[in-house]
Coordinates of C-alpha atoms in Angstrom, one line a residue:
Chain U
X586 CA -141.0 -135.9 176.8
X587 CA -137.5 -135.7 178.2
X588 CA -135.9 -135.9 174.8
X589 CA -138.1 -133.2 173.2
X590 CA -137.2 -129.5 172.8
X591 CA -138.5 -126.4 171.1
X592 CA -137.0 -123.3 169.5
X593 CA -138.5 -120.0 170.6
X594 CA -137.8 -116.9 168.4
X595 CA -138.3 -113.2 169.3
X596 CA -138.2 -111.3 166.1
X597 CA -137.9 -107.5 166.7
X598 CA -137.1 -104.6 164.6
X599 CA -133.5 -104.2 166.0
X600 CA -132.5 -107.7 167.1
X601 CA -133.7 -111.2 166.6
X602 CA -133.1 -113.8 169.3
X603 CA -133.6 -117.6 169.2
X604 CA -133.4 -120.1 172.1
X605 CA -133.4 -123.8 172.5
X606 CA -135.9 -124.6 175.3
X607 CA -136.6 -127.9 177.0
X608 CA -139.9 -129.1 178.2
X609 CA -139.2 -127.8 181.7
X610 CA -139.0 -124.2 180.4
X611 CA -135.2 -123.9 180.7
X612 CA -133.2 -122.0 178.0
X613 CA -130.4 -124.4 177.0
X614 CA -128.8 -122.0 174.6
X615 CA -129.6 -118.7 173.0
X616 CA -128.4 -116.7 170.0
X617 CA -128.9 -113.0 169.3
X618 CA -128.1 -111.2 166.1
X619 CA -129.1 -107.9 164.6
X620 CA -132.2 -108.2 162.4
X621 CA -130.9 -105.9 159.6
X622 CA -134.4 -105.9 158.0
X623 CA -133.1 -103.3 155.6
X624 CA -131.4 -106.2 153.7
X625 CA -134.9 -107.5 153.0
X626 CA -137.2 -110.3 154.1
X627 CA -135.3 -113.0 152.2
X628 CA -132.0 -112.2 154.0
X629 CA -133.7 -111.9 157.4
X630 CA -135.3 -115.4 156.8
X631 CA -131.9 -116.8 155.9
X632 CA -130.4 -115.4 159.1
X633 CA -133.3 -116.9 161.1
X634 CA -132.8 -120.3 159.4
X635 CA -129.1 -120.2 160.2
X636 CA -129.9 -119.6 163.9
X637 CA -132.4 -122.4 163.9
X638 CA -130.0 -124.9 162.3
X639 CA -127.3 -124.1 164.9
X640 CA -129.8 -124.7 167.7
X641 CA -131.0 -127.9 166.1
X642 CA -127.4 -129.1 165.9
X643 CA -126.9 -128.2 169.5
X644 CA -130.1 -130.1 170.4
X645 CA -129.0 -133.2 168.5
X646 CA -125.6 -133.2 170.3
X647 CA -127.5 -133.4 173.6
X648 CA -129.8 -136.2 172.3
X649 CA -132.7 -133.8 172.0
X650 CA -135.1 -133.6 169.1
X651 CA -136.5 -130.1 168.2
X652 CA -140.2 -130.8 167.7
X653 CA -141.4 -127.4 166.5
X654 CA -140.5 -123.7 166.3
X655 CA -142.6 -120.8 167.8
X656 CA -142.0 -117.2 166.8
X657 CA -143.2 -113.9 168.4
X658 CA -143.3 -111.1 165.9
X659 CA -144.0 -107.4 166.7
X660 CA -147.0 -106.8 164.4
X661 CA -150.2 -108.2 163.1
X662 CA -149.9 -111.9 162.3
X663 CA -152.1 -114.3 160.4
X664 CA -151.3 -117.4 162.5
X665 CA -153.5 -119.7 160.3
X666 CA -151.6 -118.9 157.1
X667 CA -148.2 -118.3 158.9
X668 CA -147.9 -114.8 157.3
X669 CA -146.7 -111.5 158.8
X670 CA -149.6 -109.3 157.8
X671 CA -148.2 -105.9 158.9
X672 CA -145.3 -105.0 161.1
X673 CA -144.3 -101.3 161.6
X674 CA -140.9 -102.3 162.9
X675 CA -140.2 -104.9 160.1
X676 CA -141.7 -103.2 157.1
X677 CA -140.0 -105.6 154.6
X678 CA -141.9 -108.4 156.2
X679 CA -145.4 -107.1 155.4
X680 CA -147.4 -109.9 153.8
X681 CA -144.3 -112.1 153.8
X682 CA -145.1 -115.9 154.4
X683 CA -142.3 -116.1 157.0
X684 CA -143.6 -119.2 158.7
X685 CA -144.4 -121.0 155.5
X686 CA -140.8 -120.4 154.2
X687 CA -139.2 -121.6 157.5
X688 CA -141.4 -124.8 157.5
X689 CA -140.3 -125.6 154.0
X690 CA -136.7 -125.1 154.8
X691 CA -136.5 -126.9 158.1
X692 CA -139.3 -129.4 157.7
X693 CA -140.7 -129.0 161.2
X694 CA -143.8 -127.0 162.2
X695 CA -143.4 -123.3 162.7
X696 CA -146.0 -121.2 164.4
X697 CA -146.2 -117.4 164.7
X698 CA -148.0 -115.0 167.1
X699 CA -148.0 -111.4 168.1
X700 CA -145.1 -110.6 170.5
X701 CA -147.3 -109.5 173.4
X702 CA -149.3 -112.7 173.2
X703 CA -146.0 -114.7 173.2
X704 CA -144.9 -112.8 176.3
X705 CA -148.1 -113.9 178.0
X706 CA -147.4 -117.5 177.2
X707 CA -143.9 -117.2 178.7
X708 CA -145.1 -115.6 182.0
X709 CA -147.8 -118.2 182.2
X710 CA -145.4 -121.1 181.8
X711 CA -142.5 -120.2 183.9
X712 CA -143.0 -116.6 185.0
X713 CA -145.2 -114.5 187.2
X714 CA -148.4 -116.3 186.3
X715 CA -147.4 -119.9 187.0
X716 CA -150.1 -120.2 189.7
X717 CA -152.8 -118.4 187.8
X718 CA -155.4 -119.8 185.4
X719 CA -157.0 -116.6 184.1
X720 CA -155.2 -113.3 183.8
X721 CA -154.5 -110.3 181.6
X722 CA -151.0 -109.2 180.6
X723 CA -149.9 -105.8 179.6
X724 CA -146.5 -104.8 178.0
X725 CA -145.5 -101.2 178.3
X726 CA -143.0 -100.3 175.6
X727 CA -143.1 -97.6 172.9
X728 CA -146.8 -98.7 172.7
X729 CA -148.9 -100.9 174.9
X730 CA -149.5 -104.6 174.1
X731 CA -151.5 -107.2 175.8
X732 CA -152.2 -110.9 176.3
X733 CA -155.2 -112.8 177.7
X734 CA -154.7 -116.1 179.3
X735 CA -157.9 -118.0 179.9
X736 CA -157.8 -121.5 181.4
X737 CA -154.1 -121.5 181.1
X738 CA -154.2 -121.0 177.3
X739 CA -153.7 -118.0 175.1
X740 CA -157.0 -116.5 174.1
X741 CA -157.1 -115.7 170.3
X742 CA -160.8 -114.8 170.0
X743 CA -162.2 -115.2 166.5
X744 CA -158.6 -115.5 165.1
X745 CA -158.9 -112.2 163.4
X746 CA -155.2 -111.5 163.6
X747 CA -155.4 -109.5 166.8
X748 CA -156.6 -110.0 170.4
X749 CA -155.9 -108.5 173.7
X750 CA -155.2 -105.1 172.1
X751 CA -155.1 -103.6 175.5
X752 CA -153.3 -100.5 174.2
X753 CA -156.3 -99.6 172.1
X754 CA -158.9 -99.7 174.8
X755 CA -160.4 -96.3 175.0
X756 CA -159.9 -94.8 178.4
X757 CA -160.7 -91.1 177.6
X758 CA -163.2 -90.9 174.7
X759 CA -162.5 -87.3 174.1
X760 CA -158.7 -87.7 174.8
X761 CA -155.5 -87.5 172.8
X762 CA -155.4 -88.8 169.2
X763 CA -153.9 -92.3 168.9
X764 CA -151.7 -93.8 166.1
X765 CA -154.6 -96.2 165.5
X766 CA -156.9 -93.4 164.4
X767 CA -159.0 -93.4 167.5
X768 CA -158.9 -91.1 170.5
X769 CA -157.9 -91.5 174.2
X770 CA -156.6 -95.1 173.8
X771 CA -154.6 -96.5 176.8
X772 CA -151.5 -96.2 174.7
X773 CA -151.9 -92.4 174.5
X774 CA -151.5 -92.3 178.3
X775 CA -149.5 -95.3 179.5
X776 CA -146.7 -96.0 177.0
X777 CA -143.1 -94.8 176.3
X778 CA -144.5 -92.7 173.5
X779 CA -147.0 -91.1 175.8
X780 CA -144.2 -90.1 178.2
X781 CA -142.2 -88.5 175.3
X782 CA -145.3 -86.7 173.9
X783 CA -146.3 -85.6 177.3
X784 CA -143.0 -83.7 177.7
X785 CA -143.3 -82.3 174.2
X786 CA -146.8 -81.1 175.1
X787 CA -145.6 -79.4 178.3
X788 CA -142.9 -77.5 176.4
X789 CA -145.4 -76.4 173.7
X790 CA -147.8 -75.2 176.4
X791 CA -145.0 -73.2 178.1
X792 CA -145.3 -75.3 181.3
X793 CA -141.8 -76.6 180.9
X794 CA -139.3 -73.9 180.3
X795 CA -136.1 -75.0 182.1
X796 CA -134.4 -77.7 184.1
X797 CA -132.9 -81.0 183.2
X798 CA -136.0 -82.4 181.5
X799 CA -136.3 -79.3 179.3
X800 CA -132.6 -79.6 178.4
X801 CA -132.9 -83.2 177.4
X802 CA -135.8 -82.2 175.2
X803 CA -133.9 -79.3 173.7
X804 CA -130.9 -81.6 172.8
X805 CA -133.2 -84.2 171.4
X806 CA -131.9 -86.7 173.9
X807 CA -135.3 -87.5 175.6
X808 CA -136.0 -91.2 176.3
X809 CA -138.6 -92.8 178.6
X810 CA -135.7 -93.8 180.8
X811 CA -134.5 -90.2 181.1
X812 CA -138.0 -89.1 182.0
X813 CA -138.0 -91.7 184.7
X814 CA -134.7 -90.4 186.1
X815 CA -136.0 -86.8 186.1
X816 CA -139.1 -88.0 188.0
X817 CA -137.0 -89.7 190.5
X818 CA -135.2 -86.4 191.1
X819 CA -138.5 -84.8 191.8
X820 CA -139.3 -83.1 188.4
X821 CA -143.0 -82.3 188.6
X822 CA -143.8 -82.7 184.9
X823 CA -142.3 -86.2 184.8
X824 CA -144.0 -87.2 188.0
X825 CA -147.4 -86.1 186.7
X826 CA -146.8 -88.2 183.5
X827 CA -146.2 -91.3 185.5
X828 CA -149.2 -90.6 187.7
X829 CA -151.3 -90.3 184.6
X830 CA -149.9 -93.6 183.3
X831 CA -150.9 -95.3 186.5
X832 CA -154.4 -93.8 186.5
X833 CA -155.1 -94.9 183.0
X834 CA -153.8 -98.4 183.7
X835 CA -156.1 -98.5 186.7
X836 CA -159.2 -97.7 184.7
X837 CA -158.2 -100.2 181.9
X838 CA -157.5 -103.0 184.3
X839 CA -160.7 -102.3 186.3
X840 CA -162.7 -102.6 183.1
X841 CA -161.0 -105.8 182.1
X842 CA -161.6 -107.4 185.6
X843 CA -165.2 -106.2 185.5
X844 CA -165.8 -107.6 182.0
X845 CA -164.0 -110.9 182.4
X846 CA -164.7 -111.7 186.1
X847 CA -161.0 -112.1 186.8
X848 CA -158.7 -110.4 189.3
X849 CA -155.1 -110.8 188.2
X850 CA -153.0 -108.6 185.9
X851 CA -149.3 -108.8 185.0
X852 CA -147.3 -105.9 183.6
X853 CA -144.1 -106.3 181.6
X854 CA -142.2 -104.5 178.9
X855 CA -139.3 -102.0 179.1
X856 CA -141.4 -99.2 180.6
X857 CA -142.6 -101.4 183.4
X858 CA -139.1 -100.6 184.9
X859 CA -140.8 -97.4 186.1
X860 CA -143.0 -99.6 188.3
X861 CA -142.4 -97.6 191.5
X862 CA -143.7 -94.4 190.0
X863 CA -147.0 -95.7 188.5
X864 CA -148.1 -98.6 190.8
X865 CA -149.6 -96.4 193.6
X866 CA -151.9 -94.4 191.4
X867 CA -152.7 -97.6 189.5
X868 CA -153.8 -99.5 192.5
X869 CA -155.7 -96.5 194.0
X870 CA -157.6 -96.0 190.7
X871 CA -158.3 -99.7 190.4
X872 CA -159.7 -99.9 193.9
X873 CA -161.9 -96.9 193.6
X874 CA -163.2 -97.9 190.1
X875 CA -163.8 -101.6 190.6
X876 CA -166.5 -101.9 193.3
X877 CA -167.1 -105.6 192.6
X878 CA -163.8 -106.8 194.2
X879 CA -162.2 -106.0 197.4
X880 CA -158.7 -104.4 197.4
X881 CA -157.0 -107.6 198.6
X882 CA -158.7 -109.7 195.9
X883 CA -157.1 -107.8 193.1
X884 CA -153.4 -108.4 192.2
X885 CA -151.2 -106.6 189.8
X886 CA -147.8 -108.2 189.4
X887 CA -144.6 -107.3 187.6
X888 CA -143.3 -109.6 184.9
X889 CA -140.6 -112.0 186.2
X890 CA -138.9 -113.0 183.0
X891 CA -138.0 -109.7 181.4
X892 CA -136.7 -110.2 177.8
X893 CA -136.8 -114.0 178.1
X894 CA -140.6 -114.0 178.4
X895 CA -141.0 -113.8 174.6
X896 CA -138.4 -116.5 173.9
X897 CA -139.9 -118.9 176.4
X898 CA -143.4 -118.0 175.4
X899 CA -142.5 -118.6 171.7
X900 CA -141.2 -122.1 172.6
X901 CA -144.4 -122.7 174.6
X902 CA -146.5 -121.6 171.6
X903 CA -144.7 -124.2 169.5
X904 CA -145.3 -126.9 172.1
X905 CA -149.0 -126.0 172.6
X906 CA -149.5 -126.1 168.8
X907 CA -147.9 -129.6 168.7
X908 CA -149.5 -131.1 171.7
X909 CA -152.8 -129.2 171.8
Chain X
X1473 CA -181.8 -137.6 174.5
X1474 CA -185.4 -137.5 173.2
X1475 CA -187.0 -138.4 176.5
X1476 CA -185.0 -135.8 178.5
X1477 CA -186.2 -132.3 179.4
X1478 CA -185.2 -129.4 181.6
X1479 CA -186.9 -126.7 183.7
X1480 CA -185.8 -123.1 183.1
X1481 CA -186.8 -120.5 185.7
X1482 CA -186.6 -116.7 185.4
X1483 CA -186.8 -115.2 188.9
X1484 CA -187.5 -111.5 188.8
X1485 CA -188.6 -109.0 191.4
X1486 CA -192.1 -108.8 190.0
X1487 CA -192.8 -112.1 188.4
X1488 CA -191.4 -115.6 188.4
X1489 CA -191.7 -117.7 185.3
X1490 CA -190.9 -121.4 184.8
X1491 CA -190.8 -123.4 181.6
X1492 CA -190.5 -127.0 180.6
X1493 CA -188.0 -127.1 177.8
X1494 CA -187.0 -130.1 175.6
X1495 CA -183.6 -130.7 174.2
X1496 CA -184.4 -129.0 170.9
X1497 CA -184.9 -125.7 172.8
X1498 CA -188.7 -125.7 172.5
X1499 CA -190.9 -124.5 175.4
X1500 CA -193.5 -127.2 176.0
X1501 CA -195.3 -125.4 178.8
X1502 CA -194.7 -122.3 180.9
X1503 CA -196.2 -120.9 184.1
X1504 CA -196.0 -117.3 185.4
X1505 CA -196.9 -116.2 188.8
X1506 CA -196.2 -113.0 190.8
X1507 CA -193.1 -113.3 193.0
X1508 CA -194.5 -111.7 196.1
X1509 CA -191.1 -111.5 197.6
X1510 CA -192.6 -109.5 200.5
X1511 CA -194.0 -112.7 201.9
X1512 CA -190.4 -113.9 202.4
X1513 CA -187.9 -116.2 200.9
X1514 CA -189.5 -119.4 202.3
X1515 CA -192.9 -118.6 200.7
X1516 CA -191.2 -117.7 197.4
X1517 CA -189.3 -121.0 197.4
X1518 CA -192.6 -122.8 198.1
X1519 CA -194.2 -121.1 195.1
X1520 CA -191.2 -122.0 192.9
X1521 CA -191.3 -125.6 194.1
X1522 CA -195.0 -125.8 193.3
X1523 CA -194.3 -124.5 189.7
X1524 CA -191.6 -127.1 189.3
X1525 CA -193.7 -130.0 190.5
X1526 CA -196.5 -129.0 188.1
X1527 CA -194.0 -128.9 185.2
X1528 CA -192.5 -132.3 186.3
X1529 CA -195.9 -133.8 186.2
X1530 CA -196.6 -132.4 182.8
X1531 CA -193.2 -133.9 181.7
X1532 CA -194.1 -137.3 183.1
X1533 CA -197.4 -137.3 181.3
X1534 CA -195.5 -136.9 178.0
X1535 CA -193.0 -139.6 178.8
X1536 CA -190.3 -137.0 179.5
X1537 CA -187.9 -137.0 182.4
X1538 CA -186.8 -133.6 183.9
X1539 CA -183.1 -134.0 184.4
X1540 CA -182.2 -130.7 186.1
X1541 CA -183.4 -127.2 186.8
X1542 CA -181.6 -124.0 185.8
X1543 CA -182.5 -120.6 187.3
X1544 CA -181.7 -117.0 186.2
X1545 CA -181.8 -114.6 189.1
X1546 CA -181.4 -110.8 189.0
X1547 CA -178.5 -110.3 191.3
X1548 CA -175.1 -111.6 192.4
X1549 CA -175.1 -115.4 192.6
X1550 CA -172.7 -117.9 194.1
X1551 CA -173.2 -120.7 191.6
X1552 CA -170.8 -123.0 193.4
X1553 CA -172.7 -122.9 196.7
X1554 CA -176.1 -122.4 195.0
X1555 CA -176.8 -119.2 197.1
X1556 CA -178.3 -115.8 196.1
X1557 CA -175.6 -113.5 197.5
X1558 CA -177.3 -110.2 196.8
X1559 CA -180.3 -109.2 194.8
X1560 CA -181.6 -105.6 194.9
X1561 CA -185.0 -106.7 193.4
X1562 CA -185.3 -109.7 195.8
X1563 CA -184.1 -108.4 199.1
X1564 CA -185.5 -111.3 201.1
X1565 CA -183.3 -113.6 199.1
X1566 CA -180.0 -112.1 200.2
X1567 CA -177.7 -114.9 201.3
X1568 CA -180.6 -117.4 200.9
X1569 CA -179.5 -120.9 199.8
X1570 CA -182.3 -121.1 197.2
X1571 CA -180.6 -123.7 195.0
X1572 CA -179.7 -125.9 197.9
X1573 CA -183.3 -125.8 199.2
X1574 CA -184.8 -126.7 195.8
X1575 CA -182.4 -129.5 195.3
X1576 CA -183.3 -131.0 198.7
X1577 CA -187.0 -130.7 198.0
X1578 CA -187.0 -132.0 194.4
X1579 CA -184.1 -134.3 194.4
X1580 CA -182.7 -133.2 191.0
X1581 CA -179.8 -130.8 190.3
X1582 CA -180.6 -127.1 190.5
X1583 CA -178.1 -124.5 189.1
X1584 CA -178.3 -120.7 189.4
X1585 CA -176.8 -117.9 187.4
X1586 CA -177.1 -114.2 187.0
X1587 CA -180.1 -113.4 184.7
X1588 CA -178.0 -111.6 182.1
X1589 CA -175.7 -114.6 181.8
X1590 CA -178.8 -116.9 181.4
X1591 CA -180.1 -114.5 178.6
X1592 CA -176.8 -115.1 176.8
X1593 CA -177.2 -118.8 177.0
X1594 CA -180.7 -118.6 175.6
X1595 CA -179.7 -116.5 172.6
X1596 CA -176.7 -118.7 172.0
X1597 CA -178.8 -121.9 172.0
X1598 CA -181.9 -120.9 169.9
X1599 CA -181.7 -117.1 169.4
X1600 CA -179.7 -114.5 167.6
X1601 CA -176.4 -116.2 168.2
X1602 CA -177.0 -119.7 167.0
X1603 CA -174.4 -119.3 164.2
X1604 CA -171.8 -117.6 166.5
X1605 CA -169.1 -119.1 168.7
X1606 CA -167.7 -116.0 170.4
X1607 CA -169.9 -112.9 171.2
X1608 CA -170.8 -110.4 173.9
X1609 CA -174.4 -109.9 175.0
X1610 CA -175.8 -106.7 176.5
X1611 CA -179.2 -106.4 178.2
X1612 CA -180.6 -102.9 178.4
X1613 CA -183.1 -102.6 181.2
X1614 CA -183.2 -100.4 184.3
X1615 CA -179.4 -101.1 184.4
X1616 CA -177.2 -102.8 181.9
X1617 CA -176.3 -106.4 182.1
X1618 CA -174.0 -108.6 180.0
X1619 CA -173.0 -112.1 179.0
X1620 CA -169.8 -113.4 177.4
X1621 CA -170.0 -116.5 175.3
X1622 CA -166.7 -118.0 174.4
X1623 CA -166.4 -121.2 172.3
X1624 CA -170.2 -121.6 172.6
X1625 CA -170.0 -121.7 176.4
X1626 CA -170.9 -119.1 179.1
X1627 CA -167.7 -117.5 180.3
X1628 CA -167.6 -117.3 184.1
X1629 CA -164.0 -116.1 184.7
X1630 CA -162.6 -116.9 188.1
X1631 CA -166.1 -117.8 189.4
X1632 CA -166.1 -114.7 191.6
X1633 CA -169.9 -114.4 191.4
X1634 CA -169.8 -111.9 188.6
X1635 CA -168.6 -111.7 185.0
X1636 CA -169.5 -109.7 181.9
X1637 CA -170.5 -106.8 184.1
X1638 CA -170.7 -104.7 180.9
X1639 CA -172.9 -102.1 182.7
X1640 CA -169.9 -101.2 184.9
X1641 CA -167.3 -100.7 182.2
X1642 CA -166.1 -97.1 182.6
X1643 CA -166.8 -95.2 179.4
X1644 CA -166.3 -91.6 180.8
X1645 CA -163.9 -91.7 183.7
X1646 CA -164.9 -88.2 184.8
X1647 CA -168.6 -88.8 184.1
X1648 CA -171.8 -89.3 186.1
X1649 CA -171.8 -91.1 189.5
X1650 CA -173.0 -94.8 189.2
X1651 CA -175.0 -96.8 191.7
X1652 CA -171.9 -99.1 192.0
X1653 CA -169.9 -96.2 193.5
X1654 CA -167.7 -95.6 190.5
X1655 CA -168.1 -92.9 187.8
X1656 CA -169.1 -92.8 184.1
X1657 CA -170.0 -96.5 183.9
X1658 CA -171.9 -97.6 180.7
X1659 CA -175.0 -97.9 182.9
X1660 CA -175.0 -94.2 183.6
X1661 CA -175.4 -93.5 179.9
X1662 CA -177.1 -96.5 178.3
X1663 CA -179.8 -97.8 180.6
X1664 CA -183.5 -97.0 181.4
X1665 CA -182.3 -95.3 184.5
X1666 CA -179.9 -93.1 182.5
X1667 CA -182.8 -92.0 180.3
X1668 CA -184.9 -91.1 183.4
X1669 CA -182.1 -89.3 185.1
X1670 CA -181.2 -87.5 181.9
X1671 CA -184.7 -85.9 181.8
X1672 CA -184.4 -85.1 185.5
X1673 CA -181.0 -83.4 184.8
X1674 CA -182.4 -81.4 181.8
X1675 CA -185.2 -80.1 184.0
X1676 CA -182.8 -79.2 186.8
X1677 CA -180.6 -77.3 184.4
X1678 CA -183.5 -75.4 183.0
X1679 CA -183.1 -76.9 179.6
X1680 CA -186.5 -78.6 179.7
X1681 CA -189.2 -76.2 180.7
X1682 CA -192.3 -77.3 178.8
X1683 CA -193.8 -79.8 176.3
X1684 CA -195.0 -83.4 176.7
X1685 CA -191.7 -84.7 178.2
X1686 CA -191.8 -82.0 180.9
X1687 CA -195.4 -82.7 181.7
X1688 CA -194.7 -86.4 182.1
X1689 CA -191.9 -85.6 184.5
X1690 CA -194.1 -83.1 186.4
X1691 CA -196.8 -85.7 186.8
X1692 CA -194.3 -88.4 187.9
X1693 CA -195.3 -90.5 184.9
X1694 CA -192.0 -90.7 183.2
X1695 CA -190.9 -94.1 181.9
X1696 CA -188.2 -95.2 179.5
X1697 CA -191.0 -96.1 177.0
X1698 CA -192.6 -92.6 177.3
X1699 CA -189.2 -91.0 176.7
X1700 CA -188.9 -93.2 173.6
X1701 CA -192.3 -92.0 172.4
X1702 CA -191.4 -88.3 172.9
X1703 CA -188.2 -88.9 170.9
X1704 CA -190.2 -90.4 168.1
X1705 CA -192.3 -87.2 168.1
X1706 CA -189.1 -85.2 167.7
X1707 CA -188.4 -84.0 171.2
X1708 CA -184.8 -82.9 171.2
X1709 CA -184.0 -83.7 174.9
X1710 CA -185.2 -87.3 174.4
X1711 CA -183.4 -87.7 171.0
X1712 CA -180.1 -86.5 172.6
X1713 CA -180.5 -89.1 175.4
X1714 CA -180.8 -91.9 172.8
X1715 CA -177.9 -90.5 170.8
X1716 CA -175.8 -90.6 174.0
X1717 CA -177.0 -94.1 174.7
X1718 CA -175.8 -95.3 171.3
X1719 CA -172.5 -93.4 171.6
X1720 CA -171.6 -95.0 174.9
X1721 CA -172.6 -98.5 173.7
X1722 CA -170.4 -97.9 170.7
X1723 CA -167.3 -97.1 172.8
X1724 CA -168.0 -100.1 175.2
X1725 CA -168.5 -102.5 172.3
X1726 CA -165.4 -101.3 170.5
X1727 CA -163.4 -101.9 173.7
X1728 CA -164.8 -105.4 174.1
X1729 CA -164.1 -106.3 170.4
X1730 CA -160.5 -104.9 170.7
X1731 CA -159.8 -106.7 174.0
X1732 CA -161.3 -110.0 173.0
X1733 CA -160.5 -110.2 169.3
X1734 CA -164.2 -110.8 168.5
X1735 CA -166.7 -109.0 166.3
X1736 CA -170.2 -109.8 167.3
X1737 CA -172.5 -108.3 169.9
X1738 CA -176.2 -108.9 170.6
X1739 CA -178.4 -106.5 172.5
X1740 CA -181.5 -107.4 174.4
X1741 CA -183.5 -106.3 177.4
X1742 CA -186.6 -104.1 177.5
X1743 CA -184.9 -100.8 176.5
X1744 CA -183.5 -102.5 173.3
X1745 CA -187.0 -101.8 172.0
X1746 CA -185.7 -98.3 171.3
X1747 CA -183.2 -99.8 168.8
X1748 CA -184.1 -97.5 165.9
X1749 CA -183.0 -94.5 168.0
X1750 CA -179.7 -95.7 169.2
X1751 CA -178.3 -98.1 166.6
X1752 CA -177.1 -95.4 164.1
X1753 CA -174.9 -93.5 166.7
X1754 CA -173.8 -96.8 168.1
X1755 CA -172.6 -98.2 164.7
X1756 CA -171.0 -94.8 163.8
X1757 CA -169.1 -94.7 167.1
X1758 CA -168.1 -98.3 166.8
X1759 CA -166.7 -97.8 163.3
X1760 CA -164.7 -94.7 164.2
X1761 CA -163.4 -96.1 167.4
X1762 CA -162.4 -99.7 166.4
X1763 CA -159.7 -99.3 163.7
X1764 CA -158.7 -103.0 163.8
X1765 CA -161.9 -104.2 162.1
X1766 CA -163.7 -103.0 158.9
X1767 CA -167.2 -101.8 159.3
X1768 CA -168.6 -104.8 157.5
X1769 CA -166.8 -107.2 159.8
X1770 CA -168.6 -105.9 162.9
X1771 CA -172.1 -107.0 163.7
X1772 CA -174.5 -105.8 166.3
X1773 CA -177.7 -107.8 166.4
X1774 CA -181.0 -107.5 168.3
X1775 CA -182.0 -110.2 170.6
X1776 CA -184.5 -112.7 169.0
X1777 CA -186.1 -114.3 172.0
X1778 CA -187.3 -111.4 174.1
X1779 CA -188.5 -112.5 177.5
X1780 CA -188.1 -116.2 176.6
X1781 CA -184.3 -115.8 176.3
X1782 CA -183.9 -116.2 180.1
X1783 CA -186.2 -119.2 180.4
X1784 CA -184.6 -121.0 177.6
X1785 CA -181.1 -120.0 178.8
X1786 CA -181.9 -121.2 182.3
X1787 CA -182.9 -124.6 180.9
X1788 CA -179.7 -124.7 178.8
X1789 CA -177.7 -123.8 181.9
X1790 CA -179.2 -126.9 183.6
X1791 CA -178.4 -129.0 180.6
X1792 CA -174.8 -127.8 180.4
X1793 CA -174.2 -128.4 184.0
X1794 CA -175.5 -132.0 183.6
X1795 CA -173.7 -132.9 180.4
X1796 CA -170.6 -130.7 180.7

């Protein structure tokens, strides 16, 4: 296996990154360019191919053979037909046979998956979950994504184009409307968007009428990170939003442990940087809700790999598809 | 395989049943006796052994060899150590090494599992799920049990002694207290006990002051079945309880489909006999909650095997443990 390598790609709405990864899970080289999806799917594919060719040359110069390419894409993927079904952040890619086109051009296998699933594969391989067999992953970003790893493999269910849609687990059936069309989904309580909308709601209700958080809102400069900073300075509206985030995560994780008979969760994604503000209410809720496990049996860990989780996981996806 | 057979046992608080099952999933002979757990675990074990010996003789007379015994037990089981950890219906069995004792006496492998899991194995083998690979099972009885079948096998998670505890998925986080110590579990809304307590609650609140249902309550003759009959006669309190049952099942099943990327559920257990009263609100809730699947993709089926599901599933458990 020493002379084999894989390319992992993380295709997002803003940037696309590609990495040459060896079988030990080390990134040998990585390239990042802006996605510029506005130039169309064809141009984006050309840019991706150019990155892959450069990494394949780099591999060859080190006596490595790129066996396959794995790709994490933000959106709904049809892995069997290698097609991006629907991607809110990459609208030009909808129904585009990205994987097929790349395979034709590069003549090596290309596999695609949802970006949260690929994050799970990365953490499982060389991240927080190296010692675990069964666990659930959550990614807290604008929305909430998820990954299920069973017996050290990515769980894909009936291969319907989605699985581990943790963000759309209903936590409060009579709760806030969700972008998916349902109500009270985890994503309406525990995402970057939930934080932003929570501030908006506080302003509308007249509960937030002044102070730094209000000013940020007024100047349209609100971000999840700014809300975090306000909370750290003691702002009560912000603190309550992170408490709610932790509470909802606790209910959802309890339900997943109860259903699956497992006891480990890993949380990643940009908004997981606010860990210190949501982990206490999360653990408290988890322990009072899940009565089948003792407190010390349940672990909730932070992602170790950050942004590299998706790159490494995409490479691992390519490997798993090659070597089953 | 033609000369091989298995014994499946369904050990409940009231009765224990044992069946000789061939490799086609046919019951060749079955025996039912009352459990009489009040006489102690030793006596119950003796009775179980006597049933097994009779079935083994029956097998021998038909040139069949009993390879192994599988047992479904209402309660928390430690399958690895063959011990009943905790059983509310069989209190004398708590921490009793039932499987170990039976193996010593009969000198063939004995495997135990939770009764809902064993029901899942039965339906998967020769019941409603024969054509499915991935599905979730729910048993509606006094409480709500569950089973997860992934890739045609029983999912046991991290082998913590529980899995598919569907009854303790939180549906309404601020809802009714559950026997498990949490709040708003599915079991508080969709079980036989939930029906009984719902009537009790209606009386307490002065919403139910007369009529057949009130009289049954007054005479302490209320059962889930009687509540069903009242609903069929148009009683509004009863009808509302079955509507609530269906609604909560719809939320829970939607969450499970969303998390697992699957689309099939099977409902069994005694209270599933009230199918006609809860299936419409269930399907309506499922379809409005799960926006990742079209209505026609999602199926919720009724158990086919009734009481025999556990016997057949227990035999299948024995087989699976023997032949991996």
